[in-house]
């Protein structure tokens, strides 16, 4: 077999956003717009185009990389030289490893982010619908999905929050569990606070109050999130009915102090409250955290969690890379078995044919009945298998790819099989 | 131990050792799985504890605990207590979908079974004047209340550990990542408080009512009676605070741990080391 797996691509490390935009293939990877044709050289291919990476995975002969780059540059009407200067290319085992790392989100800008697997699945679906995939890529992609699943199950690479807003929501879940039964209040309108509110809503919060010194701004935000705007002066009246409070005002003095909360907590029958203070200077007096059933996290606390989680993800990524390596070896073994398969079949067929021809010739001089002929056929087949055992073991030897190709050539030469 | 094995109650001994072995293995595997965060091992530990529980249920149905004609052995009471604890843990497992309750209850059940062995041959004969049904109501309600207190103690400990981590802004890691949210733990604790107090009250009342015909007086100053009333008073205070003063979170958690520790003192110290109507000797 003279084909191999190729991966040509660019990502956030090799190309800045301007280049990534110029070479994006988002509109060139579906149906008739497919930009990498299946040719004599490129047998199968898949295009993955996201905001952080554009990659073409292909099965092909020598020259595949050049054909991919030409077709890609042509599709984007850009210079092939520019494209070549910012792309990386992997072949064989390296390409498989890179794909598994991408699928497992180990090559992402934020290690462990969950989107990439969905994007890869979508890319595979599009390639499959456009009939650009074949047995090798089908198997490879399914393997990549299972590797990603294994990495997520066996390591904690994606288990902790790595953004401040998401870390806040994770903490809220640790306190309240099911978010659907709880209410939140957004005080002020910083970008990060809005992001936290969005995460809370996607985590299941149904009721959101929005308070801002500029009421029209509060109304606009409330409309955006499907919440209810309240005048800034009325926040204390509503505190008793909300469980999560996100503050992000420009106030230079704390707007919520411990003395404000004691009475509120009594009204709430001591049900827990969680304050997320994203403002600098802080909006909530740190003493609030000292009250029973009240939890307060400010921007520094959340930042510390995020940094801790990022470090943890890097540690887990090491474990994940070992899993990827293990899986690359499994896949390679399967791929090698494909390479030796035609030689095995040809060798067995040649010897079987020889044995049966000799039997036919000899049986003409003997008066053998059908039962005796059948017994001789079985005996000869068994003999052929035994004689071929040593060469087959030699073919299946556990060595590198180059040695395997040499072994295939040797067997074909020794037994006179066509190359 | 040799006496026990050579006695006519061999099948009972074997079942006891089998249940004890299951709880011990479930304890080791459960605690390992929780600390190393190995979900499959944790599930295996729970299945083992569930097997021990079902096996004990079968032995109870078959009447293996009735080793003496005139009453139960002291050990049988401890084993019944273990059964109630595991029943509560099984219910908690199915309610919260968190198997950690089983893994954390196994050590207590294993300890109760191990402690029951020396008392297996000591029959606690019931006085003739005691009505059997009334006595079963007394024991059943008290054991159910104690099992709920055990669960409350367990979830309270988890609550305090998790709450401390969140309050101190420490990273929640290890098995804490797998336990339910603070609110869920507080809800379970609240349920245990609300359910255990009426049950314990019925248990105490039936005890007082049955004491009169047996001992000639409703309250004889017996250490068990004093400790039980003390537990009831603390439990009544927690029950009242939960309902009337909306106690939630840390305070009821600490209080329920104290109540359960007091109950363990009552069971393991008063019943074994002190001269009492309830002694296992």
XYZ file of C-alpha atoms in Angstrom:
700
model
C 0.000 0.000 0.000
C 1.559 3.332 -1.055
C -0.930 5.650 0.604
C -0.513 7.361 3.941
C -2.382 9.708 6.257
C -1.574 13.401 5.829
C -2.562 16.375 7.940
C -1.957 19.904 6.727
C -3.176 22.860 8.749
C -2.701 26.125 10.530
C -3.792 27.158 14.002
C -3.564 29.917 16.608
C 0.110 29.099 17.162
C 1.255 29.239 13.549
C -0.983 31.984 12.166
C -2.464 35.144 13.610
C -6.157 35.893 13.354
C -5.764 37.845 10.090
C -4.129 34.885 8.329
C -6.639 32.462 9.858
C -9.475 34.559 8.452
C -7.871 34.705 5.002
C -7.454 30.939 4.862
C -10.648 29.892 6.644
C -12.509 27.125 4.802
C -15.818 27.460 6.619
C -17.650 28.075 3.321
C -15.664 25.507 1.345
C -16.412 22.313 3.187
C -19.938 21.320 2.364
C -21.519 19.601 -0.626
C -20.622 21.175 -3.966
C -18.418 23.869 -2.423
C -15.945 21.231 -1.202
C -12.545 22.653 -2.123
C -10.205 19.650 -1.794
C -11.060 17.248 -4.616
C -10.719 13.485 -4.377
C -8.133 12.603 -7.034
C -5.700 9.832 -7.927
C -3.404 11.317 -5.287
C -5.883 12.338 -2.564
C -8.187 9.390 -1.892
C -10.090 10.696 1.124
C -10.196 14.008 3.006
C -11.872 15.978 5.761
C -11.800 19.747 6.315
C -11.942 21.147 9.836
C -12.385 24.917 9.912
C -12.893 26.700 13.239
C -11.941 30.140 14.516
C -8.661 28.840 15.919
C -7.640 26.266 13.333
C -8.069 25.170 9.740
C -6.895 21.645 9.003
C -7.184 19.191 6.161
C -6.847 15.525 7.010
C -6.337 13.278 4.029
C -5.419 9.802 2.897
C -3.274 9.894 -0.212
C -0.122 9.127 -2.115
C 3.065 11.114 -2.275
C 2.289 14.686 -3.354
C -0.853 14.902 -1.238
C 0.488 17.826 0.798
C 1.262 19.884 -2.311
C -2.148 19.136 -3.854
C -3.912 20.128 -0.636
C -2.012 23.422 -0.393
C -2.711 24.235 -4.053
C -6.430 23.494 -3.785
C -6.688 25.362 -0.481
C -4.897 28.483 -1.744
C -6.942 28.387 -4.956
C -10.215 28.144 -3.048
C -9.296 31.215 -1.004
C -7.685 32.984 -3.957
C -4.552 33.536 -1.905
C -0.858 32.847 -2.433
C 0.236 29.251 -1.963
C 3.618 30.445 -0.666
C 1.959 32.486 2.095
C -0.159 29.497 3.017
C 2.871 27.185 3.067
C 4.745 29.555 5.346
C 2.170 29.331 8.126
C 1.069 25.719 7.890
C 2.304 22.572 9.556
C 2.174 19.162 7.945
C 2.235 15.735 9.521
C 2.332 12.309 7.943
C 1.479 8.830 9.194
C 1.784 8.338 12.930
C 2.416 12.058 13.537
C -0.804 12.957 11.714
C -2.789 10.414 13.717
C -1.330 11.731 16.970
C -2.142 15.328 16.047
C -5.729 14.425 15.198
C -6.186 12.616 18.517
C -4.692 15.592 20.379
C -7.058 17.972 18.596
C -10.113 15.770 19.258
C -9.168 15.478 22.940
C -8.794 19.263 23.147
C -5.131 18.948 24.107
C -4.033 21.150 21.216
C -6.619 23.854 21.909
C -5.893 27.406 23.014
C -7.703 26.576 26.289
C -6.780 22.968 27.007
C -9.862 20.891 27.723
C -12.419 23.214 26.093
C -15.370 21.136 24.969
C -16.299 22.746 21.621
C -13.595 21.222 19.440
C -14.985 17.690 19.611
C -18.380 18.890 18.401
C -16.707 20.840 15.601
C -14.711 17.774 14.554
C -17.851 15.631 14.562
C -19.585 18.196 12.387
C -16.612 18.281 10.001
C -16.694 14.492 9.719
C -20.437 14.508 9.089
C -20.024 17.054 6.289
C -17.171 15.090 4.709
C -19.127 11.896 4.980
C -22.228 13.503 3.384
C -20.036 14.876 0.588
C -18.659 11.325 0.109
C -15.091 12.452 0.749
C -14.298 9.817 3.369
C -13.405 6.162 2.956
C -12.550 3.197 5.183
C -9.341 4.693 6.585
C -10.720 8.082 7.622
C -14.006 6.568 8.809
C -12.126 4.319 11.162
C -9.646 7.058 12.122
C -12.336 9.607 12.980
C -14.372 7.148 15.026
C -11.198 6.247 16.848
C -10.498 9.958 17.449
C -13.975 10.383 18.987
C -13.463 7.398 21.278
C -10.004 8.669 22.301
C -11.531 12.052 23.184
C -14.189 10.314 25.261
C -11.564 8.211 27.027
C -9.482 11.281 27.816
C -12.513 13.053 29.290
C -13.511 10.024 31.340
C -10.105 9.022 32.631
C -8.588 12.447 33.262
C -9.833 15.697 34.758
C -8.596 17.698 31.788
C -12.004 19.265 31.190
C -13.530 19.107 34.626
C -12.793 22.518 36.088
C -13.705 26.046 35.102
C -11.047 28.133 33.371
C -12.910 31.418 33.041
C -13.891 33.732 35.877
C -17.557 33.789 34.985
C -17.737 30.013 34.627
C -15.829 29.505 37.891
C -18.489 31.632 39.626
C -21.274 29.491 38.194
C -19.482 26.287 39.222
C -19.292 27.615 42.775
C -22.978 28.504 42.710
C -23.707 24.901 41.717
C -21.657 23.637 44.681
C -23.820 25.722 46.996
C -27.265 25.378 45.420
C -27.150 22.240 43.270
C -30.094 22.458 40.888
C -30.055 26.041 39.628
C -33.568 25.908 38.193
C -35.142 26.661 41.570
C -33.047 29.726 42.313
C -33.069 33.428 41.525
C -30.207 35.751 40.664
C -29.659 39.497 40.676
C -27.241 41.414 38.514
C -26.188 44.737 40.055
C -24.264 46.927 37.622
C -23.376 46.002 34.091
C -19.756 45.059 33.597
C -18.809 42.776 30.725
C -17.685 39.963 33.024
C -20.816 40.228 35.157
C -22.962 39.967 32.039
C -21.005 36.883 31.022
C -21.555 35.363 34.473
C -25.282 36.109 34.155
C -25.319 34.361 30.771
C -23.610 31.310 32.282
C -26.108 31.311 35.158
C -29.009 31.383 32.715
C -27.523 28.529 30.700
C -27.010 26.616 33.972
C -30.777 26.793 34.550
C -31.520 30.025 36.478
C -35.035 31.091 35.499
C -35.469 34.390 37.343
C -32.994 37.220 36.943
C -33.295 40.730 38.316
C -31.171 43.489 36.815
C -30.381 46.687 38.710
C -28.354 49.590 37.387
C -27.940 53.232 38.295
C -29.127 53.995 34.756
C -32.531 52.340 34.668
C -32.711 52.261 30.866
C -29.487 50.224 30.809
C -31.016 47.832 33.359
C -34.087 47.503 31.139
C -31.964 46.791 28.081
C -30.023 44.077 29.916
C -33.190 42.613 31.408
C -34.650 42.372 27.893
C -31.486 40.689 26.645
C -31.536 38.058 29.414
C -35.295 37.692 29.736
C -35.109 39.125 33.274
C -36.774 41.942 35.187
C -35.304 45.425 35.612
C -35.511 47.022 39.063
C -34.506 50.512 40.188
C -31.071 50.625 41.809
C -32.558 52.054 45.026
C -34.729 48.963 45.478
C -31.974 46.341 45.540
C -32.254 45.739 49.302
C -35.994 45.156 49.009
C -35.335 42.393 46.494
C -32.289 40.856 48.182
C -34.390 38.581 50.353
C -35.852 36.869 47.305
C -32.604 36.230 45.405
C -29.990 33.570 46.068
C -27.146 34.653 43.792
C -26.036 38.269 43.533
C -23.509 39.401 40.928
C -22.184 42.899 41.529
C -20.214 44.954 39.052
C -20.801 48.634 39.701
C -18.373 51.524 39.468
C -18.977 52.508 43.088
C -15.887 53.488 45.079
C -17.455 52.337 48.367
C -19.044 48.958 49.151
C -22.770 49.079 48.414
C -23.576 45.950 50.413
C -22.359 45.566 53.986
C -22.714 42.842 56.616
C -25.323 44.869 58.550
C -27.545 44.935 55.430
C -27.445 41.168 55.135
C -28.290 40.083 58.679
C -31.906 41.227 58.399
C -32.211 39.921 54.851
C -31.026 36.502 55.961
C -33.632 36.443 58.723
C -36.345 37.234 56.158
C -35.000 34.439 53.946
C -35.182 31.959 56.842
C -31.428 31.461 56.657
C -31.401 30.007 53.153
C -27.925 30.497 51.641
C -26.859 33.538 49.625
C -23.952 33.703 47.229
C -22.340 37.027 46.357
C -20.112 37.243 43.291
C -18.323 40.581 43.453
C -16.617 41.288 40.153
C -16.222 45.022 40.757
C -12.941 46.808 41.458
C -13.120 48.527 43.953
C -15.289 45.881 45.586
C -19.055 46.358 45.904
C -19.550 43.927 48.789
C -17.890 44.380 52.171
C -15.588 41.352 52.813
C -17.173 40.980 56.300
C -20.256 39.585 54.562
C -18.367 36.305 54.099
C -18.218 35.917 57.878
C -22.011 35.519 58.157
C -23.345 31.959 58.374
C -24.983 30.739 55.154
C -23.556 33.661 53.177
C -20.714 33.115 50.712
C -18.734 35.867 49.047
C -16.217 35.586 46.225
C -14.484 38.602 44.729
C -12.565 38.894 41.474
C -9.247 37.857 43.066
C -10.772 34.743 44.630
C -12.233 33.712 41.290
C -8.995 34.487 39.457
C -7.124 32.271 41.912
C -9.540 29.401 41.252
C -9.113 29.811 37.502
C -5.304 29.786 37.761
C -5.407 26.764 40.010
C -7.705 24.985 37.568
C -5.472 25.870 34.627
C -2.464 24.380 36.415
C -4.510 21.311 37.218
C -5.539 20.998 33.571
C -1.904 21.092 32.489
C -1.113 18.261 34.919
C -4.056 16.268 33.643
C -3.007 16.992 30.051
C 0.192 15.003 30.697
C -1.898 11.969 31.637
C -4.105 12.584 28.610
C -1.091 12.636 26.268
C -0.109 9.178 27.522
C -3.594 7.935 26.665
C -3.301 9.500 23.204
C 0.065 7.801 22.641
C -1.406 4.448 23.658
C -4.294 4.906 21.232
C -1.997 6.022 18.401
C -0.115 2.752 18.802
C -3.361 0.737 18.696
C -4.469 2.521 15.548
C -1.078 2.123 13.924
C -1.165 -1.597 14.546
C -4.520 -1.790 12.763
C -3.164 0.332 9.917
C -0.109 -1.882 9.535
C -2.301 -4.951 9.485
C -4.059 -3.332 6.506
C -0.731 -2.920 4.728
C 0.320 -6.537 5.134
C -3.165 -7.897 4.433
C -2.859 -8.029 0.609
C 0.532 -9.810 0.897
C -0.872 -12.363 3.345
C -3.877 -13.041 1.092
C -1.682 -13.295 -2.023
C 0.815 -15.612 -0.325
C -1.835 -17.968 1.032
C -3.706 -17.996 -2.273
C -0.562 -18.728 -4.269
C 0.398 -21.698 -2.083
C -3.154 -22.990 -1.873
C -3.482 -22.815 -5.671
C -0.146 -24.626 -6.099
C -1.155 -27.379 -3.711
C -4.570 -27.849 -5.371
C -3.006 -27.885 -8.847
C -0.582 -30.604 -7.738
C -3.455 -32.561 -6.236
C -5.437 -32.312 -9.479
C -2.414 -33.513 -11.463
C -1.619 -36.434 -9.150
C -5.218 -37.541 -8.742
C -5.483 -38.213 -12.476
C -3.083 -41.175 -12.015
C -4.854 -42.502 -8.929
C -8.306 -43.870 -8.615
C -9.522 -41.746 -5.688
C -13.129 -41.352 -4.644
C -14.664 -38.027 -3.490
C -14.173 -38.772 0.195
C -10.465 -39.449 -0.282
C -10.091 -36.320 -2.420
C -11.757 -34.227 0.289
C -9.425 -35.640 2.923
C -6.390 -34.836 0.763
C -7.622 -31.258 0.196
C -7.943 -30.732 3.955
C -4.487 -32.228 4.512
C -2.907 -29.986 1.847
C -4.622 -26.837 3.168
C -3.360 -27.633 6.627
C 0.155 -28.218 5.267
C 0.085 -24.878 3.401
C -0.986 -23.059 6.581
C 1.786 -24.684 8.570
C 4.434 -23.923 5.952
C 3.241 -20.300 5.720
C 3.194 -19.775 9.464
C 6.846 -18.651 9.672
C 6.671 -16.146 6.782
C 3.398 -14.736 8.193
C 4.959 -14.257 11.605
C 7.884 -12.546 9.900
C 5.422 -10.196 8.150
C 3.525 -9.320 11.339
C 6.690 -8.488 13.282
C 6.409 -5.578 15.790
C 8.794 -3.077 14.274
C 8.609 0.317 12.710
C 6.804 1.202 9.513
C 9.919 1.253 7.314
C 10.964 -2.213 8.422
C 7.445 -3.455 7.758
C 7.583 -2.215 4.165
C 10.962 -3.940 3.741
C 9.545 -7.180 5.086
C 6.607 -6.997 2.672
C 9.042 -6.453 -0.227
C 11.236 -9.378 0.909
C 8.313 -11.807 1.152
C 6.972 -10.706 -2.225
C 10.414 -11.131 -3.760
C 11.183 -14.527 -2.168
C 7.810 -16.051 -3.070
C 7.547 -14.377 -6.459
C 4.418 -12.379 -5.666
C 3.690 -9.434 -7.987
C 4.861 -6.069 -6.454
C -15.128 -17.577 68.751
C -14.482 -21.345 68.637
C -17.553 -21.843 70.797
C -19.594 -19.886 68.347
C -18.381 -21.903 65.379
C -18.954 -25.201 67.083
C -22.376 -24.241 68.359
C -25.602 -25.416 66.707
C -25.985 -21.914 65.224
C -23.219 -22.431 62.668
C -25.246 -21.116 59.749
C -25.885 -17.965 61.724
C -22.147 -17.611 62.391
C -21.312 -18.117 58.750
C -23.858 -15.551 57.647
C -22.500 -13.130 60.240
C -18.925 -13.551 58.999
C -20.022 -13.266 55.386
C -21.863 -9.994 56.062
C -18.971 -8.678 58.123
C -16.481 -9.607 55.375
C -18.631 -7.860 52.761
C -18.842 -4.709 54.878
C -15.088 -4.752 55.532
C -14.241 -5.145 51.846
C -16.879 -2.504 50.976
C -15.246 -0.191 53.544
C -11.736 -0.592 52.120
C -12.800 -0.376 48.471
C -15.288 2.427 49.162
C -12.827 4.636 51.007
C -10.119 3.936 48.416
C -12.526 4.738 45.592
C -13.652 7.963 47.263
C -10.141 9.208 47.952
C -8.795 8.190 44.528
C -12.023 9.174 42.723
C -12.548 5.821 41.057
C -16.261 5.655 40.139
C -16.250 2.002 39.084
C -14.574 0.874 42.289
C -17.045 3.003 44.250
C -19.935 1.337 42.489
C -18.437 -2.103 43.223
C -18.137 -1.120 46.878
C -21.791 -0.037 46.934
C -22.917 -3.238 45.261
C -20.999 -5.214 47.880
C -22.560 -3.207 50.721
C -25.977 -3.659 49.095
C -25.351 -7.399 48.895
C -24.449 -7.448 52.603
C -27.615 -5.486 53.391
C -29.851 -7.787 51.308
C -28.167 -10.836 52.788
C -28.794 -9.521 56.283
C -32.400 -8.770 55.331
C -32.738 -12.396 54.235
C -31.271 -13.647 57.521
C -33.701 -11.403 59.417
C -36.621 -12.814 57.401
C -35.370 -16.323 58.121
C -35.183 -15.418 61.806
C -31.432 -16.058 62.217
C -31.270 -13.218 64.724
C -33.555 -15.125 67.092
C -30.788 -17.335 68.407
C -32.318 -17.636 71.847
C -35.836 -18.678 72.669
C -36.327 -16.090 75.400
C -34.902 -13.023 73.686
C -32.297 -11.610 71.335
C -28.571 -11.573 71.973
C -26.830 -8.268 72.637
C -25.015 -8.692 69.326
C -28.302 -9.054 67.441
C -29.305 -5.568 68.598
C -26.086 -4.080 67.219
C -26.657 -5.911 63.926
C -30.228 -4.619 63.744
C -28.880 -1.125 64.232
C -26.435 -1.715 61.318
C -29.373 -2.890 59.180
C -31.305 0.315 59.855
C -28.247 2.448 59.022
C -27.701 0.642 55.740
C -31.415 0.926 54.926
C -31.141 4.698 55.330
C -27.959 4.723 53.191
C -29.661 2.701 50.440
C -32.609 5.135 50.418
C -30.177 8.038 50.295
C -28.332 6.409 47.401
C -31.500 6.098 45.371
C -32.774 9.536 46.386
C -29.620 11.585 45.692
C -28.096 9.307 43.032
C -24.839 9.549 44.953
C -23.329 6.219 46.009
C -20.967 7.872 48.517
C -23.569 7.398 51.288
C -23.217 3.609 50.964
C -19.435 3.752 50.992
C -19.391 5.998 54.035
C -21.977 3.920 55.930
C -20.097 0.665 55.385
C -17.376 1.414 57.995
C -20.027 2.012 60.675
C -21.888 -1.163 59.738
C -18.626 -3.125 59.701
C -17.773 -1.736 63.142
C -21.238 -2.639 64.495
C -20.963 -6.184 63.138
C -17.435 -6.602 64.513
C -18.581 -5.313 67.916
C -21.585 -7.608 67.871
C -19.461 -10.797 67.828
C -18.527 -10.852 71.549
C -22.179 -10.387 72.480
C -23.644 -13.075 70.240
C -23.801 -15.665 73.011
C -25.273 -13.342 75.621
C -29.034 -13.504 75.586
C -30.962 -10.468 76.720
C -34.046 -12.048 78.170
C -37.199 -9.969 77.931
C -39.253 -9.694 81.116
C -42.478 -11.711 80.954
C -44.532 -8.630 81.739
C -43.317 -6.905 78.570
C -45.716 -6.889 75.645
C -43.742 -8.136 72.586
C -45.470 -5.842 70.044
C -45.025 -2.859 72.309
C -41.370 -3.785 72.755
C -40.871 -4.093 68.989
C -42.407 -0.635 68.545
C -39.968 0.682 71.161
C -36.955 -0.909 69.444
C -38.091 -0.258 65.869
C -38.740 3.458 66.326
C -35.528 3.981 68.286
C -33.387 2.155 65.744
C -35.052 3.982 62.835
C -34.394 7.293 64.635
C -30.780 6.289 65.314
C -30.273 5.325 61.659
C -31.615 8.722 60.593
C -29.268 10.364 63.083
C -26.385 8.380 61.571
C -27.304 9.632 58.100
C -27.685 13.168 59.473
C -24.247 12.874 61.067
C -22.752 11.672 57.786
C -24.275 14.411 55.627
C -23.494 16.981 58.318
C -19.822 16.040 58.279
C -19.771 16.320 54.501
C -21.607 19.633 54.752
C -19.090 21.059 57.217
C -16.086 19.945 55.149
C -17.533 21.351 51.915
C -18.793 24.516 53.601
C -15.374 25.136 55.138
C -13.716 24.742 51.733
C -16.119 27.187 50.096
C -15.980 29.695 52.953
C -12.191 29.624 53.094
C -12.006 29.759 49.308
C -9.964 26.600 49.145
C -10.028 24.453 46.074
C -12.734 21.773 46.275
C -10.884 18.633 45.288
C -10.798 14.887 45.692
C -13.990 13.136 46.717
C -15.563 16.493 47.653
C -15.984 17.166 43.948
C -18.431 14.270 43.786
C -20.629 15.020 46.774
C -23.991 16.818 46.487
C -24.324 20.579 46.828
C -24.565 22.255 50.244
C -28.310 22.839 49.817
C -28.940 19.164 49.071
C -26.932 18.073 52.119
C -28.814 20.556 54.296
C -32.141 19.304 52.935
C -31.240 15.705 53.816
C -30.105 16.824 57.260
C -33.388 18.712 57.703
C -35.401 15.643 56.715
C -33.463 13.505 59.189
C -34.111 16.041 61.971
C -37.823 16.260 61.198
C -38.232 12.480 60.920
C -35.936 11.318 63.723
C -37.440 13.472 66.469
C -41.011 12.029 66.288
C -39.596 8.508 65.961
C -37.281 9.005 68.928
C -40.180 10.492 70.905
C -42.322 7.404 70.222
C -39.366 5.225 71.206
C -38.891 7.089 74.498
C -42.625 7.113 75.285
C -43.006 3.392 74.652
C -39.930 2.855 76.838
C -41.409 4.900 79.679
C -44.786 3.148 79.367
C -43.256 -0.316 79.363
C -40.878 0.506 82.246
C -43.757 0.841 84.736
C -44.972 -2.810 84.654
C -41.419 -4.189 84.317
C -39.419 -2.146 86.816
C -42.274 -0.843 88.943
C -41.533 2.797 88.051
C -41.512 4.843 84.826
C -38.183 6.457 85.614
C -35.649 4.655 87.758
C -32.593 6.868 87.163
C -30.985 4.164 85.036
C -27.952 5.570 83.037
C -29.627 4.566 79.769
C -32.767 6.464 80.714
C -30.793 9.580 81.659
C -28.708 9.589 78.461
C -31.768 8.853 76.306
C -33.707 11.745 77.807
C -30.685 13.982 77.314
C -30.569 12.970 73.633
C -34.297 13.582 73.341
C -33.937 17.075 74.846
C -31.125 18.031 72.452
C -33.066 16.554 69.540
C -36.182 18.487 70.620
C -34.149 21.694 70.674
C -32.787 21.045 67.159
C -36.277 20.096 65.920
C -37.742 23.290 67.370
C -34.914 25.446 66.003
C -35.257 23.948 62.541
C -38.987 24.603 62.423
C -39.460 27.791 64.415
C -36.099 29.522 64.006
C -35.360 28.298 60.479
C -32.061 26.792 61.549
C -30.162 25.664 58.497
C -26.615 25.071 57.403
C -23.763 24.857 59.861
C -25.558 24.994 63.234
C -27.934 22.031 62.727
C -25.048 20.142 61.097
C -22.869 20.510 64.211
C -25.834 19.761 66.468
C -26.733 16.534 64.636
C -23.132 15.316 64.814
C -23.234 15.903 68.583
C -26.556 14.073 68.911
C -25.273 11.082 66.999
C -22.050 10.950 69.020
C -24.181 11.025 72.173
C -26.256 8.149 70.752
C -23.099 6.158 70.062
C -21.991 6.823 73.636
C -25.354 5.587 74.820
C -25.087 2.443 72.699
C -21.449 1.520 73.100
C -20.562 2.843 76.544
C -23.791 2.723 78.530
C -24.940 -0.622 77.102
C -21.571 -2.329 77.492
C -19.662 -0.718 80.341
C -22.336 0.581 82.751
C -24.772 -1.226 84.962
C -28.083 -0.629 83.243
C -31.427 -2.289 82.431
C -30.229 -2.199 78.802
C -26.826 -3.772 79.312
C -25.726 -6.378 76.748
C -24.157 -8.520 79.485
